[in-house]
Structure formats: C-alpha cells, structure tokens
C-alpha cells in the first residue's frame, strides 16, 4: 500500500509512523513536507502523524489543517483514498472538516503518556477488519488535548451509523461516550488519539496496533 507520511513543523511522531508503514505496509513509504501541493503519484494511504504541529498555536491542528498539502489530502479522501490521522493527525482531520467534532484539553488538564485499553466497536471498516468485535487492545496515548467533543446530534449520528470504531475502556481524558477513534461516513478516513504505530513490535510492549495495518492491507486487496 503506497503510503505518504505528512510532515508539519512540530511533528514528532512522523518517524514512528514511517517506521510502522515501512514495516507493515510499504517498504518505500515516504515523507511529504507540508508545503507540497500534491501527493506522490499512486498514493493509497495518507498518514497524518502525531506531534505538536506549529507548536499547537491557536488550537491543536488548526494551522496544519490550512497547510498547502491538505488540499491534496482532502481531494484524496474525496476520491475514496485512505487517510489515517493519529493524535495531532486526528486534530488536523477535525480542524480540516474531514471528520466531525473537536479535541479539547484533557479533563484533568494534564498531559497523558501511558498505555490504555481500547475496545474495537466496529470491524466492518478498512481499518479494523483484522480485529474481532469487542476485542480489547492495548495502545499507548501521548496527548494533552484528546478530549473528544461533538454536539448531541453528531454524537447520535456517529453512534447510530457505526462510526465510533475505538472506545476507551477506562476513559483517560473525558472524551464523550469514551470515544477514542472515529471514521468518516464513507469509512475511508480514520482519526484516533491513541498511537497504533507505537504498538507494532513486542519490543515496544504491545503488538496490538498491527491489526490496524493488517486491516488496511486486507482492504486494499479486496478493493
């Protein structure tokens, strides 16, 4: 799966994202700088990594969402291409309108960096097909603004349409309905605060993130 990892000023999980992509999806996965106007030809997955893009000025992800490359990312998503936004990448997706809702300060106003447990709520998406419904996985978090919020109508729609794909079993940040990750209406865009790319090798303490990347490989074959 040809993968492009977007780099913004302040990204700090881009190396982790590239490593996971090269290990599990595409040995030729490459970085794309935020000022580029287009994606590499043949890109199938765009990976928006974690970090503190633009120093989190204004709001986390707000400036990155207006970077030149995001027009190409939006066009890619509109064509049905896969987009994965992790942590700051999830914030960029909400700020750019590719996913609904917003991420605000953690409930206790502390930066959180530790493993958490997630329940897989929907396995019919391109990102979760290798898991089983109800499976609990361990994936690390590292964020200060991961508290997911949306208006009641949006929450009801996300829940009703099966767009909540990962849910915290022990909510660390105050997210409404324990939401840890959601997909777009078409199911080709995923945003999540926990870091699956940091849980792909036993050396890292968990391999539970591999299922997400295995799911993507399977989804591409079945297209």
JSON list of N, CA, C and O in Angstrom, two decimals, residues 80-130:
[
{"chain": "A", "resi": 80, "resn": "UNK", "atom": "N", "xyz": [-11.98, 8.62, -2.28]},
{"chain": "A", "resi": 80, "resn": "UNK", "atom": "CA", "xyz": [-12.11, 7.35, -1.60]},
{"chain": "A", "resi": 80, "resn": "UNK", "atom": "C", "xyz": [-10.80, 6.80, -1.09]},
{"chain": "A", "resi": 80, "resn": "UNK", "atom": "O", "xyz": [-10.75, 5.67, -0.56]},
{"chain": "A", "resi": 81, "resn": "UNK", "atom": "N", "xyz": [-9.71, 7.59, -1.20]},
{"chain": "A", "resi": 81, "resn": "UNK", "atom": "CA", "xyz": [-8.42, 7.15, -0.69]},
{"chain": "A", "resi": 81, "resn": "UNK", "atom": "C", "xyz": [-8.42, 7.08, 0.82]},
{"chain": "A", "resi": 81, "resn": "UNK", "atom": "O", "xyz": [-9.18, 7.78, 1.50]},
{"chain": "A", "resi": 82, "resn": "UNK", "atom": "N", "xyz": [-7.54, 6.25, 1.36]},
{"chain": "A", "resi": 82, "resn": "UNK", "atom": "CA", "xyz": [-7.47, 6.08, 2.81]},
{"chain": "A", "resi": 82, "resn": "UNK", "atom": "C", "xyz": [-6.66, 7.20, 3.45]},
{"chain": "A", "resi": 82, "resn": "UNK", "atom": "O", "xyz": [-5.60, 7.60, 2.94]},
{"chain": "A", "resi": 83, "resn": "UNK", "atom": "N", "xyz": [-7.16, 7.68, 4.59]},
{"chain": "A", "resi": 83, "resn": "UNK", "atom": "CA", "xyz": [-6.46, 8.70, 5.39]},
{"chain": "A", "resi": 83, "resn": "UNK", "atom": "C", "xyz": [-6.50, 8.24, 6.84]},
{"chain": "A", "resi": 83, "resn": "UNK", "atom": "O", "xyz": [-7.57, 7.91, 7.37]},
{"chain": "A", "resi": 84, "resn": "UNK", "atom": "N", "xyz": [-5.33, 8.23, 7.48]},
{"chain": "A", "resi": 84, "resn": "UNK", "atom": "CA", "xyz": [-5.21, 7.86, 8.89]},
{"chain": "A", "resi": 84, "resn": "UNK", "atom": "C", "xyz": [-4.59, 9.04, 9.64]},
{"chain": "A", "resi": 84, "resn": "UNK", "atom": "O", "xyz": [-3.49, 9.46, 9.32]},
{"chain": "A", "resi": 85, "resn": "UNK", "atom": "N", "xyz": [-5.31, 9.55, 10.62]},
{"chain": "A", "resi": 85, "resn": "UNK", "atom": "CA", "xyz": [-4.80, 10.65, 11.45]},
{"chain": "A", "resi": 85, "resn": "UNK", "atom": "C", "xyz": [-4.70, 10.20, 12.89]},
{"chain": "A", "resi": 85, "resn": "UNK", "atom": "O", "xyz": [-5.71, 9.81, 13.49]},
{"chain": "A", "resi": 86, "resn": "UNK", "atom": "N", "xyz": [-3.49, 10.23, 13.43]},
{"chain": "A", "resi": 86, "resn": "UNK", "atom": "CA", "xyz": [-3.25, 9.77, 14.80]},
{"chain": "A", "resi": 86, "resn": "UNK", "atom": "C", "xyz": [-2.85, 10.94, 15.68]},
{"chain": "A", "resi": 86, "resn": "UNK", "atom": "O", "xyz": [-1.94, 11.71, 15.32]},
{"chain": "A", "resi": 87, "resn": "UNK", "atom": "N", "xyz": [-3.50, 11.09, 16.84]},
{"chain": "A", "resi": 87, "resn": "UNK", "atom": "CA", "xyz": [-3.18, 12.11, 17.82]},
{"chain": "A", "resi": 87, "resn": "UNK", "atom": "C", "xyz": [-3.29, 13.50, 17.18]},
{"chain": "A", "resi": 87, "resn": "UNK", "atom": "O", "xyz": [-4.39, 13.92, 16.83]},
{"chain": "A", "resi": 88, "resn": "UNK", "atom": "N", "xyz": [-2.21, 14.22, 16.98]},
{"chain": "A", "resi": 88, "resn": "UNK", "atom": "CA", "xyz": [-2.29, 15.51, 16.32]},
{"chain": "A", "resi": 88, "resn": "UNK", "atom": "C", "xyz": [-2.89, 15.38, 14.92]},
{"chain": "A", "resi": 88, "resn": "UNK", "atom": "O", "xyz": [-3.58, 16.29, 14.44]},
{"chain": "A", "resi": 89, "resn": "UNK", "atom": "N", "xyz": [-2.68, 14.22, 14.29]},
{"chain": "A", "resi": 89, "resn": "UNK", "atom": "CA", "xyz": [-3.30, 13.98, 12.99]},
{"chain": "A", "resi": 89, "resn": "UNK", "atom": "C", "xyz": [-4.81, 13.94, 13.07]},
{"chain": "A", "resi": 89, "resn": "UNK", "atom": "O", "xyz": [-5.51, 14.39, 12.15]},
{"chain": "A", "resi": 90, "resn": "UNK", "atom": "N", "xyz": [-5.35, 13.38, 14.16]},
{"chain": "A", "resi": 90, "resn": "UNK", "atom": "CA", "xyz": [-6.80, 13.40, 14.39]},
{"chain": "A", "resi": 90, "resn": "UNK", "atom": "C", "xyz": [-7.28, 14.83, 14.56]},
{"chain": "A", "resi": 90, "resn": "UNK", "atom": "O", "xyz": [-8.31, 15.24, 14.00]},
{"chain": "A", "resi": 91, "resn": "UNK", "atom": "N", "xyz": [-6.53, 15.62, 15.30]},
{"chain": "A", "resi": 91, "resn": "UNK", "atom": "CA", "xyz": [-6.88, 17.03, 15.48]},
{"chain": "A", "resi": 91, "resn": "UNK", "atom": "C", "xyz": [-6.89, 17.78, 14.15]},
{"chain": "A", "resi": 91, "resn": "UNK", "atom": "O", "xyz": [-7.78, 18.60, 13.88]},
{"chain": "A", "resi": 92, "resn": "UNK", "atom": "N", "xyz": [-5.92, 17.48, 13.29]},
{"chain": "A", "resi": 92, "resn": "UNK", "atom": "CA", "xyz": [-5.87, 18.10, 11.96]},
{"chain": "A", "resi": 92, "resn": "UNK", "atom": "C", "xyz": [-7.10, 17.70, 11.15]},
{"chain": "A", "resi": 92, "resn": "UNK", "atom": "O", "xyz": [-7.69, 18.53, 10.43]},
{"chain": "A", "resi": 93, "resn": "UNK", "atom": "N", "xyz": [-7.52, 16.44, 11.25]},
{"chain": "A", "resi": 93, "resn": "UNK", "atom": "CA", "xyz": [-8.68, 15.98, 10.50]},
{"chain": "A", "resi": 93, "resn": "UNK", "atom": "C", "xyz": [-9.96, 16.69, 10.93]},
{"chain": "A", "resi": 93, "resn": "UNK", "atom": "O", "xyz": [-10.81, 17.02, 10.10]},
{"chain": "A", "resi": 94, "resn": "UNK", "atom": "N", "xyz": [-10.12, 16.92, 12.24]},
{"chain": "A", "resi": 94, "resn": "UNK", "atom": "CA", "xyz": [-11.32, 17.64, 12.68]},
{"chain": "A", "resi": 94, "resn": "UNK", "atom": "C", "xyz": [-11.24, 19.11, 12.28]},
{"chain": "A", "resi": 94, "resn": "UNK", "atom": "O", "xyz": [-12.24, 19.70, 11.87]},
{"chain": "A", "resi": 95, "resn": "UNK", "atom": "N", "xyz": [-10.07, 19.71, 12.40]},
{"chain": "A", "resi": 95, "resn": "UNK", "atom": "CA", "xyz": [-9.92, 21.12, 12.04]},
{"chain": "A", "resi": 95, "resn": "UNK", "atom": "C", "xyz": [-10.11, 21.35, 10.54]},
{"chain": "A", "resi": 95, "resn": "UNK", "atom": "O", "xyz": [-10.54, 22.42, 10.12]},
{"chain": "A", "resi": 96, "resn": "UNK", "atom": "N", "xyz": [-9.80, 20.35, 9.73]},
{"chain": "A", "resi": 96, "resn": "UNK", "atom": "CA", "xyz": [-9.94, 20.50, 8.27]},
{"chain": "A", "resi": 96, "resn": "UNK", "atom": "C", "xyz": [-11.32, 20.11, 7.78]},
{"chain": "A", "resi": 96, "resn": "UNK", "atom": "O", "xyz": [-11.62, 20.27, 6.59]},
{"chain": "A", "resi": 97, "resn": "UNK", "atom": "N", "xyz": [-12.17, 19.58, 8.66]},
{"chain": "A", "resi": 97, "resn": "UNK", "atom": "CA", "xyz": [-13.52, 19.20, 8.27]},
{"chain": "A", "resi": 97, "resn": "UNK", "atom": "C", "xyz": [-13.64, 17.80, 7.69]},
{"chain": "A", "resi": 97, "resn": "UNK", "atom": "O", "xyz": [-14.73, 17.40, 7.27]},
{"chain": "A", "resi": 98, "resn": "UNK", "atom": "N", "xyz": [-12.53, 17.04, 7.69]},
{"chain": "A", "resi": 98, "resn": "UNK", "atom": "CA", "xyz": [-12.60, 15.68, 7.17]},
{"chain": "A", "resi": 98, "resn": "UNK", "atom": "C", "xyz": [-13.27, 14.73, 8.17]},
{"chain": "A", "resi": 98, "resn": "UNK", "atom": "O", "xyz": [-13.75, 13.67, 7.79]},
{"chain": "A", "resi": 99, "resn": "UNK", "atom": "N", "xyz": [-13.29, 15.11, 9.44]},
{"chain": "A", "resi": 99, "resn": "UNK", "atom": "CA", "xyz": [-14.03, 14.38, 10.46]},
{"chain": "A", "resi": 99, "resn": "UNK", "atom": "C", "xyz": [-14.77, 15.38, 11.34]},
{"chain": "A", "resi": 99, "resn": "UNK", "atom": "O", "xyz": [-14.29, 16.51, 11.52]},
{"chain": "A", "resi": 100, "resn": "UNK", "atom": "N", "xyz": [-15.91, 14.99, 11.90]},
{"chain": "A", "resi": 100, "resn": "UNK", "atom": "CA", "xyz": [-16.68, 15.92, 12.74]},
{"chain": "A", "resi": 100, "resn": "UNK", "atom": "C", "xyz": [-16.12, 16.00, 14.16]},
{"chain": "A", "resi": 100, "resn": "UNK", "atom": "O", "xyz": [-15.36, 15.14, 14.61]},
{"chain": "A", "resi": 101, "resn": "UNK", "atom": "N", "xyz": [-16.54, 17.03, 14.88]},
{"chain": "A", "resi": 101, "resn": "UNK", "atom": "CA", "xyz": [-16.17, 17.17, 16.28]},
{"chain": "A", "resi": 101, "resn": "UNK", "atom": "C", "xyz": [-14.89, 17.96, 16.48]},
{"chain": "A", "resi": 101, "resn": "UNK", "atom": "O", "xyz": [-14.37, 18.60, 15.57]},
{"chain": "A", "resi": 102, "resn": "UNK", "atom": "N", "xyz": [-14.40, 17.92, 17.71]},
{"chain": "A", "resi": 102, "resn": "UNK", "atom": "CA", "xyz": [-13.19, 18.66, 18.08]},
{"chain": "A", "resi": 102, "resn": "UNK", "atom": "C", "xyz": [-12.52, 17.95, 19.25]},
{"chain": "A", "resi": 102, "resn": "UNK", "atom": "O", "xyz": [-13.15, 17.19, 19.98]},
{"chain": "A", "resi": 103, "resn": "UNK", "atom": "N", "xyz": [-11.22, 18.22, 19.42]},
{"chain": "A", "resi": 103, "resn": "UNK", "atom": "CA", "xyz": [-10.44, 17.68, 20.54]},
{"chain": "A", "resi": 103, "resn": "UNK", "atom": "C", "xyz": [-10.04, 18.83, 21.43]},
{"chain": "A", "resi": 103, "resn": "UNK", "atom": "O", "xyz": [-9.40, 19.78, 20.98]},
{"chain": "A", "resi": 104, "resn": "UNK", "atom": "N", "xyz": [-10.43, 18.76, 22.70]},
{"chain": "A", "resi": 104, "resn": "UNK", "atom": "CA", "xyz": [-10.13, 19.84, 23.65]},
{"chain": "A", "resi": 104, "resn": "UNK", "atom": "C", "xyz": [-9.20, 19.33, 24.75]},
{"chain": "A", "resi": 104, "resn": "UNK", "atom": "O", "xyz": [-8.78, 18.17, 24.75]},
{"chain": "A", "resi": 105, "resn": "UNK", "atom": "N", "xyz": [-8.89, 20.22, 25.71]},
{"chain": "A", "resi": 105, "resn": "UNK", "atom": "CA", "xyz": [-7.99, 19.86, 26.79]},
{"chain": "A", "resi": 105, "resn": "UNK", "atom": "C", "xyz": [-8.49, 18.65, 27.56]},
{"chain": "A", "resi": 105, "resn": "UNK", "atom": "O", "xyz": [-9.68, 18.50, 27.78]},
{"chain": "A", "resi": 106, "resn": "UNK", "atom": "N", "xyz": [-7.55, 17.81, 27.97]},
{"chain": "A", "resi": 106, "resn": "UNK", "atom": "CA", "xyz": [-7.90, 16.66, 28.78]},
{"chain": "A", "resi": 106, "resn": "UNK", "atom": "C", "xyz": [-8.67, 17.09, 30.03]},
{"chain": "A", "resi": 106, "resn": "UNK", "atom": "O", "xyz": [-8.43, 18.17, 30.57]},
{"chain": "A", "resi": 107, "resn": "UNK", "atom": "N", "xyz": [-9.53, 16.23, 30.47]},
{"chain": "A", "resi": 107, "resn": "UNK", "atom": "CA", "xyz": [-10.41, 16.53, 31.61]},
{"chain": "A", "resi": 107, "resn": "UNK", "atom": "C", "xyz": [-9.65, 17.08, 32.82]},
{"chain": "A", "resi": 107, "resn": "UNK", "atom": "O", "xyz": [-10.07, 18.04, 33.45]},
{"chain": "A", "resi": 108, "resn": "UNK", "atom": "N", "xyz": [-8.50, 16.48, 33.12]},
{"chain": "A", "resi": 108, "resn": "UNK", "atom": "CA", "xyz": [-7.73, 16.89, 34.30]},
{"chain": "A", "resi": 108, "resn": "UNK", "atom": "C", "xyz": [-6.64, 17.90, 33.97]},
{"chain": "A", "resi": 108, "resn": "UNK", "atom": "O", "xyz": [-5.80, 18.22, 34.84]},
{"chain": "A", "resi": 109, "resn": "UNK", "atom": "N", "xyz": [-6.62, 18.36, 32.73]},
{"chain": "A", "resi": 109, "resn": "UNK", "atom": "CA", "xyz": [-5.68, 19.40, 32.28]},
{"chain": "A", "resi": 109, "resn": "UNK", "atom": "C", "xyz": [-4.22, 18.95, 32.38]},
{"chain": "A", "resi": 109, "resn": "UNK", "atom": "O", "xyz": [-3.33, 19.79, 32.49]},
{"chain": "A", "resi": 110, "resn": "UNK", "atom": "N", "xyz": [-3.98, 17.65, 32.32]},
{"chain": "A", "resi": 110, "resn": "UNK", "atom": "CA", "xyz": [-2.63, 17.12, 32.37]},
{"chain": "A", "resi": 110, "resn": "UNK", "atom": "C", "xyz": [-2.31, 16.42, 31.06]},
{"chain": "A", "resi": 110, "resn": "UNK", "atom": "O", "xyz": [-3.18, 15.80, 30.45]},
{"chain": "A", "resi": 111, "resn": "UNK", "atom": "N", "xyz": [-1.05, 16.49, 30.66]},
{"chain": "A", "resi": 111, "resn": "UNK", "atom": "CA", "xyz": [-0.58, 15.70, 29.53]},
{"chain": "A", "resi": 111, "resn": "UNK", "atom": "C", "xyz": [-0.52, 14.25, 29.97]},
{"chain": "A", "resi": 111, "resn": "UNK", "atom": "O", "xyz": [0.00, 13.93, 31.05]},
{"chain": "A", "resi": 112, "resn": "UNK", "atom": "N", "xyz": [-1.04, 13.34, 29.15]},
{"chain": "A", "resi": 112, "resn": "UNK", "atom": "CA", "xyz": [-1.10, 11.92, 29.49]},
{"chain": "A", "resi": 112, "resn": "UNK", "atom": "C", "xyz": [-0.22, 11.11, 28.55]},
{"chain": "A", "resi": 112, "resn": "UNK", "atom": "O", "xyz": [-0.33, 11.26, 27.32]},
{"chain": "A", "resi": 113, "resn": "UNK", "atom": "N", "xyz": [0.62, 10.26, 29.11]},
{"chain": "A", "resi": 113, "resn": "UNK", "atom": "CA", "xyz": [1.51, 9.43, 28.30]},
{"chain": "A", "resi": 113, "resn": "UNK", "atom": "C", "xyz": [1.60, 8.06, 28.96]},
{"chain": "A", "resi": 113, "resn": "UNK", "atom": "O", "xyz": [2.39, 7.88, 29.90]},
{"chain": "A", "resi": 114, "resn": "UNK", "atom": "N", "xyz": [0.79, 7.13, 28.48]},
{"chain": "A", "resi": 114, "resn": "UNK", "atom": "CA", "xyz": [0.76, 5.79, 29.09]},
{"chain": "A", "resi": 114, "resn": "UNK", "atom": "C", "xyz": [-0.05, 4.86, 28.20]},
{"chain": "A", "resi": 114, "resn": "UNK", "atom": "O", "xyz": [-0.79, 5.31, 27.31]},
{"chain": "A", "resi": 115, "resn": "UNK", "atom": "N", "xyz": [0.06, 3.56, 28.41]},
{"chain": "A", "resi": 115, "resn": "UNK", "atom": "CA", "xyz": [-0.80, 2.62, 27.67]},
{"chain": "A", "resi": 115, "resn": "UNK", "atom": "C", "xyz": [-2.25, 2.74, 28.12]},
{"chain": "A", "resi": 115, "resn": "UNK", "atom": "O", "xyz": [-2.53, 3.02, 29.29]},
{"chain": "A", "resi": 116, "resn": "UNK", "atom": "N", "xyz": [-3.16, 2.55, 27.18]},
{"chain": "A", "resi": 116, "resn": "UNK", "atom": "CA", "xyz": [-4.59, 2.49, 27.50]},
{"chain": "A", "resi": 116, "resn": "UNK", "atom": "C", "xyz": [-5.19, 1.29, 26.80]},
{"chain": "A", "resi": 116, "resn": "UNK", "atom": "O", "xyz": [-4.59, 0.70, 25.90]},
{"chain": "A", "resi": 117, "resn": "UNK", "atom": "N", "xyz": [-6.38, 0.93, 27.22]},
{"chain": "A", "resi": 117, "resn": "UNK", "atom": "CA", "xyz": [-7.08, -0.18, 26.59]},
{"chain": "A", "resi": 117, "resn": "UNK", "atom": "C", "xyz": [-8.27, 0.34, 25.79]},
{"chain": "A", "resi": 117, "resn": "UNK", "atom": "O", "xyz": [-9.03, 1.20, 26.28]},
{"chain": "A", "resi": 118, "resn": "UNK", "atom": "N", "xyz": [-8.40, -0.17, 24.59]},
{"chain": "A", "resi": 118, "resn": "UNK", "atom": "CA", "xyz": [-9.47, 0.23, 23.69]},
{"chain": "A", "resi": 118, "resn": "UNK", "atom": "C", "xyz": [-10.32, -0.98, 23.34]},
{"chain": "A", "resi": 118, "resn": "UNK", "atom": "O", "xyz": [-9.79, -2.09, 23.14]},
{"chain": "A", "resi": 119, "resn": "UNK", "atom": "N", "xyz": [-11.60, -0.76, 23.20]},
{"chain": "A", "resi": 119, "resn": "UNK", "atom": "CA", "xyz": [-12.49, -1.81, 22.71]},
{"chain": "A", "resi": 119, "resn": "UNK", "atom": "C", "xyz": [-12.82, -1.53, 21.25]},
{"chain": "A", "resi": 119, "resn": "UNK", "atom": "O", "xyz": [-13.18, -0.41, 20.89]},
{"chain": "A", "resi": 120, "resn": "UNK", "atom": "N", "xyz": [-12.67, -2.53, 20.42]},
{"chain": "A", "resi": 120, "resn": "UNK", "atom": "CA", "xyz": [-12.97, -2.40, 18.99]},
{"chain": "A", "resi": 120, "resn": "UNK", "atom": "C", "xyz": [-14.48, -2.53, 18.83]},
{"chain": "A", "resi": 120, "resn": "UNK", "atom": "O", "xyz": [-15.07, -3.56, 19.15]},
{"chain": "A", "resi": 121, "resn": "UNK", "atom": "N", "xyz": [-15.11, -1.47, 18.34]},
{"chain": "A", "resi": 121, "resn": "UNK", "atom": "CA", "xyz": [-16.58, -1.41, 18.28]},
{"chain": "A", "resi": 121, "resn": "UNK", "atom": "C", "xyz": [-17.16, -1.81, 16.93]},
{"chain": "A", "resi": 121, "resn": "UNK", "atom": "O", "xyz": [-18.32, -2.20, 16.83]},
{"chain": "A", "resi": 122, "resn": "UNK", "atom": "N", "xyz": [-16.37, -1.66, 15.87]},
{"chain": "A", "resi": 122, "resn": "UNK", "atom": "CA", "xyz": [-16.88, -1.93, 14.52]},
{"chain": "A", "resi": 122, "resn": "UNK", "atom": "C", "xyz": [-15.75, -2.55, 13.71]},
{"chain": "A", "resi": 122, "resn": "UNK", "atom": "O", "xyz": [-14.70, -1.92, 13.53]},
{"chain": "A", "resi": 123, "resn": "UNK", "atom": "N", "xyz": [-15.96, -3.74, 13.22]},
{"chain": "A", "resi": 123, "resn": "UNK", "atom": "CA", "xyz": [-14.91, -4.42, 12.44]},
{"chain": "A", "resi": 123, "resn": "UNK", "atom": "C", "xyz": [-15.23, -4.45, 10.95]},
{"chain": "A", "resi": 123, "resn": "UNK", "atom": "O", "xyz": [-14.57, -5.15, 10.19]},
{"chain": "A", "resi": 124, "resn": "UNK", "atom": "N", "xyz": [-16.21, -3.66, 10.53]},
{"chain": "A", "resi": 124, "resn": "UNK", "atom": "CA", "xyz": [-16.57, -3.65, 9.12]},
{"chain": "A", "resi": 124, "resn": "UNK", "atom": "C", "xyz": [-15.90, -2.50, 8.36]},
{"chain": "A", "resi": 124, "resn": "UNK", "atom": "O", "xyz": [-16.29, -2.19, 7.24]},
{"chain": "A", "resi": 125, "resn": "UNK", "atom": "N", "xyz": [-14.88, -1.87, 8.98]},
{"chain": "A", "resi": 125, "resn": "UNK", "atom": "CA", "xyz": [-14.18, -0.79, 8.32]},
{"chain": "A", "resi": 125, "resn": "UNK", "atom": "C", "xyz": [-12.84, -1.28, 7.77]},
{"chain": "A", "resi": 125, "resn": "UNK", "atom": "O", "xyz": [-12.33, -2.33, 8.17]},
{"chain": "A", "resi": 126, "resn": "UNK", "atom": "N", "xyz": [-12.27, -0.48, 6.87]},
{"chain": "A", "resi": 126, "resn": "UNK", "atom": "CA", "xyz": [-10.98, -0.83, 6.28]},
{"chain": "A", "resi": 126, "resn": "UNK", "atom": "C", "xyz": [-9.86, -0.84, 7.32]},
{"chain": "A", "resi": 126, "resn": "UNK", "atom": "O", "xyz": [-8.80, -1.44, 7.09]},
{"chain": "A", "resi": 127, "resn": "UNK", "atom": "N", "xyz": [-10.08, -0.19, 8.46]},
{"chain": "A", "resi": 127, "resn": "UNK", "atom": "CA", "xyz": [-9.04, -0.06, 9.47]},
{"chain": "A", "resi": 127, "resn": "UNK", "atom": "C", "xyz": [-9.16, -1.10, 10.59]},
{"chain": "A", "resi": 127, "resn": "UNK", "atom": "O", "xyz": [-8.26, -1.20, 11.42]},
{"chain": "A", "resi": 128, "resn": "UNK", "atom": "N", "xyz": [-10.25, -1.83, 10.63]},
{"chain": "A", "resi": 128, "resn": "UNK", "atom": "CA", "xyz": [-10.50, -2.71, 11.78]},
{"chain": "A", "resi": 128, "resn": "UNK", "atom": "C", "xyz": [-10.87, -4.14, 11.41]},
{"chain": "A", "resi": 128, "resn": "UNK", "atom": "O", "xyz": [-11.18, -4.94, 12.28]},
{"chain": "A", "resi": 129, "resn": "UNK", "atom": "N", "xyz": [-10.82, -4.49, 10.14]},
{"chain": "A", "resi": 129, "resn": "UNK", "atom": "CA", "xyz": [-11.27, -5.80, 9.69]},
{"chain": "A", "resi": 129, "resn": "UNK", "atom": "C", "xyz": [-10.49, -6.97, 10.26]},
{"chain": "A", "resi": 129, "resn": "UNK", "atom": "O", "xyz": [-11.00, -8.10, 10.33]},
{"chain": "A", "resi": 130, "resn": "UNK", "atom": "N", "xyz": [-9.25, -6.74, 10.68]},
{"chain": "A", "resi": 130, "resn": "UNK", "atom": "CA", "xyz": [-8.43, -7.82, 11.22]},
{"chain": "A", "resi": 130, "resn": "UNK", "atom": "C", "xyz": [-8.67, -8.06, 12.71]},
{"chain": "A", "resi": 130, "resn": "UNK", "atom": "O", "xyz": [-8.13, -9.02, 13.27]}
]
